[in-house]
Amino acid sequence: MNSSMITAAVSMNALQQKLDMLADNIANVNTVGYKRKTSVFEDILTSLNQQEQDFQQAGRRTPLGYSQGWGARLSSMQLDLSQGMLQQTGTPTDVAIEGNGLFEVRPDGTLGGSRAFTRHGSFQLISSGGGDRMLVTNSGFPVVAEVGGTESFITIPEGYNLTIEADGTLKGFGPQGSTPIELGKLKMMQATKPELLQSIADNLYGVPENVNIADVVTDVTQLPADALGISVRQGFVENSNVNMTDEMADLMIVQRAYTLSARAISSSDQMMNMANNLRA
Amino acid sequence: MLRGLYTAASGMTTQQRRHDAITNNIANINTPGFKGSNAVTRSFPDMLLSAMGGPEGTVNPIGKLSTGVFAEENLLSMNQGDLQETFRMQDIALVSDILVPGAVFDGSGKFVDANGTVTYQPQAFLSILTPEGEERYTRNGSFRTAADGTLLTSDGMRVLGVNGQPIRVNVSWDEVKVTSNGSLINGTTGQPLDGAPQLRIMRVDNPNFLIREGDGRFRYEGEAAGIRQIAANDRVDVRQGFLERSNVDTAQSAVDLMAALRAYEANQKVIQFYDKSLDKAANEVGRV
């Protein structure tokens, strides 16, 4: 009786965690650049109760010992980095990535600060003094580009409009007749081990401290875009890759499993009641 | 003491164990690669009853009395679970339908021939390595990669290749394709990856010798000759992008749960009636 209660309660806990994760995905169905989380269940440690030699009877199939399981737990929560649908907005500072790429940003605002990555390409231009404007994310973190081989932030002089080409090259177009200026190339990273990326706030991804960043993401800015299938689209945003149908189907499965576990708890509760009332 | 009291008590304990096994199945209805367990009950040895008080030197046997029941073992049900497409490159599902010449297996994976010999259907498993360096087996193919490229299970055990060493993949998994015999090749060029990694899939002749350890792992406790790598003609398929669902049947589990509960209740009633009888024997017989 008590074992059943423990088993069912433990797995209801796991189902609750999965429900929380599904709710998170559903809440972010309209968030630009959001990547859904997935998780898997696993069964918990099984105890093997000893049986004496006398239990080895004819017709017994398994080795001596009675195994007892204790339920299920949520084993790993991972990001699903599949492509979301692109939507045209027409805003020149909106950028969407097609393919397995990530933008690099600096949440601290300095080039030497901590590195973060994102797919959320709804950038904006903020004034950085002297008429110049800097390209930042919608939370105000500067976007990193490679200019002449070194990293820098993207600054557009006054009077110039920003154009971003399919391979990430940044150009500024001035008044009619003037030559376009080169502003560098958007720094593009490719996630080789996407499951090691951690979600940090504001739709950014980071790498945990004890992991070498080079193992998780590689700089692919200088490689030709068609070699990797990564291209950048100005004027588009990438919608979240959450598929409502799949999430709702998972939600129903979790709900039904939860109900069944609750049924097992009430059943074992009835059994304990019977044992208590053996001698009324 | 009335013998039936202990028989009924053993019945209650057995139904409780059955209930525990079914609850564990229910808890793992969504666990990939989970194999349901069935509690098998067995009767205690029968006792021969004889009448007392006959002529000196004679024994008058009355008959046999069963002295109770106990939950003997927790059998694994090895039915193939349904495949669920997850589109994750690192999810692997095994479809195992190994044939044995001359045997037609029933729904529970057993074949009894004309002489009464029982054969069980062999099953295929993926091999993983515990941190202590021991080999374990699993059907849960939800894998991920470590920072150095080693293929891991969802709780961090390393997955073994055919050469007995953990598999390491140095390229992005977007390009890796796992063929139906478990080899990892480059999806675009068709060439094997560095080191020609191939999943180590073992064939267990008698799955009853597998002990479930939890965390998706099984430990093999049979003879060494009963477990070997699969051969090319064994009907085992490796599917990338799929997960094998738990083989627990929801409806059957709910019904079994109710059956265990009611059998528990029936045994409880028997104990209560014995209690009343003993009450009479202790308190009312010989009352003045």
Coordinates of C-alpha atoms in Angstrom, one line a residue, chain A residues 119-252:
Chain A
R119 CA 17.8 33.8 -32.6
H120 CA 15.6 36.7 -31.7
G121 CA 16.3 39.0 -34.6
S122 CA 13.9 41.9 -33.9
F123 CA 16.8 44.3 -33.6
Q124 CA 16.5 48.1 -33.2
L125 CA 18.8 51.1 -33.7
I126 CA 19.6 53.2 -30.6
S127 CA 21.5 56.4 -30.6
S128 CA 25.1 56.0 -29.5
G129 CA 26.1 59.6 -29.6
G130 CA 27.2 62.0 -32.3
G131 CA 24.3 61.0 -34.6
D132 CA 25.6 57.5 -34.9
R133 CA 23.2 54.6 -34.1
M134 CA 24.1 51.2 -32.8
L135 CA 22.3 47.9 -33.6
V136 CA 21.0 46.2 -30.4
T137 CA 18.5 43.5 -29.6
N138 CA 15.0 44.4 -28.4
S139 CA 16.3 44.3 -24.8
G140 CA 19.1 46.7 -25.6
F141 CA 22.1 44.3 -25.8
P142 CA 24.5 45.2 -28.6
V143 CA 24.9 42.8 -31.5
V144 CA 28.4 41.6 -32.4
A145 CA 29.8 41.8 -35.9
E146 CA 33.2 41.0 -37.4
V147 CA 34.9 44.0 -38.9
G148 CA 38.2 43.2 -40.6
G149 CA 38.7 40.1 -38.5
T150 CA 38.0 41.6 -35.1
E151 CA 34.8 41.8 -33.1
S152 CA 33.0 45.0 -32.8
F153 CA 29.6 46.4 -32.3
I154 CA 27.6 47.7 -35.3
T155 CA 27.6 51.5 -35.6
I156 CA 25.8 53.2 -38.5
P157 CA 26.7 56.8 -39.2
E158 CA 24.1 59.4 -39.5
G159 CA 22.4 59.6 -42.8
Y160 CA 23.1 56.0 -43.8
N161 CA 20.5 53.1 -44.0
L162 CA 21.5 49.6 -43.0
T163 CA 21.3 46.8 -45.5
I164 CA 22.0 43.2 -44.4
E165 CA 22.8 40.7 -47.2
A166 CA 22.0 37.0 -47.2
D167 CA 25.4 36.1 -46.0
G168 CA 25.4 38.6 -43.2
T169 CA 27.4 41.4 -44.8
L170 CA 26.4 44.8 -43.5
K171 CA 26.4 47.8 -45.8
G172 CA 25.3 51.3 -45.2
F173 CA 23.6 53.1 -48.1
G174 CA 23.9 56.9 -48.0
P175 CA 22.2 59.6 -50.0
Q176 CA 21.6 59.0 -53.7
G177 CA 24.9 58.7 -55.6
S178 CA 27.3 58.1 -52.7
T179 CA 29.2 54.9 -52.5
P180 CA 27.9 52.3 -49.9
I181 CA 30.1 51.9 -46.9
E182 CA 31.2 48.5 -45.5
L183 CA 30.1 48.0 -42.0
G184 CA 31.5 44.4 -41.5
K185 CA 29.7 41.1 -41.3
L186 CA 27.2 39.9 -38.8
K187 CA 28.9 37.4 -36.5
M188 CA 27.2 34.1 -37.0
M189 CA 27.7 31.1 -34.7
Q190 CA 26.7 27.5 -35.3
A191 CA 25.7 25.3 -32.4
T192 CA 27.4 22.0 -32.8
K193 CA 26.1 20.7 -29.4
P194 CA 22.8 22.5 -29.0
E195 CA 21.8 20.5 -25.9
L196 CA 24.6 22.2 -23.9
L197 CA 23.0 25.6 -24.5
Q198 CA 21.3 27.0 -21.5
S199 CA 18.3 29.4 -21.7
I200 CA 19.1 32.6 -19.9
A201 CA 16.6 35.4 -19.7
D202 CA 15.3 37.6 -22.5
N203 CA 15.3 34.8 -25.0
L204 CA 19.1 34.5 -24.9
Y205 CA 21.2 31.3 -24.8
G206 CA 24.4 31.0 -22.9
V207 CA 27.0 28.3 -22.2
P208 CA 27.4 27.0 -18.6
E209 CA 30.6 28.2 -16.9
N210 CA 32.3 24.8 -16.7
V211 CA 31.9 24.1 -20.4
N212 CA 34.3 25.4 -23.0
I213 CA 32.3 27.7 -25.4
A214 CA 34.3 26.4 -28.4
D215 CA 32.9 22.9 -27.8
V216 CA 29.3 24.1 -28.0
V217 CA 29.3 26.9 -30.7
T218 CA 31.7 27.5 -33.6
D219 CA 32.3 30.8 -35.4
V220 CA 31.1 30.3 -39.0
T221 CA 31.1 34.0 -40.0
Q222 CA 34.0 33.6 -42.4
L223 CA 32.7 30.5 -44.1
P224 CA 30.7 30.8 -47.3
A225 CA 27.0 30.8 -46.4
D226 CA 26.0 28.1 -48.9
A227 CA 28.4 25.7 -47.4
L228 CA 26.4 25.4 -44.3
G229 CA 22.9 26.3 -45.4
I230 CA 22.7 29.4 -43.1
S231 CA 21.3 32.5 -44.6
V232 CA 20.1 35.8 -43.1
R233 CA 17.0 37.6 -44.2
Q234 CA 16.4 41.3 -43.5
G235 CA 12.8 42.4 -43.0
F236 CA 11.8 39.0 -41.7
V237 CA 11.3 37.6 -38.2
E238 CA 11.5 33.9 -37.2
N239 CA 8.4 32.8 -35.3
S240 CA 8.6 30.4 -32.4
N241 CA 8.9 26.8 -33.4
V242 CA 6.2 25.7 -31.0
N243 CA 3.6 23.6 -32.7
M244 CA 0.3 24.0 -30.8
T245 CA -1.0 20.7 -32.0
D246 CA 1.9 18.7 -30.6
E247 CA 1.9 20.6 -27.3
M248 CA -1.8 20.1 -26.8
A249 CA -1.5 16.4 -27.6
D250 CA 1.4 16.1 -25.1
L251 CA -0.7 18.0 -22.6
M252 CA -3.6 15.5 -22.9

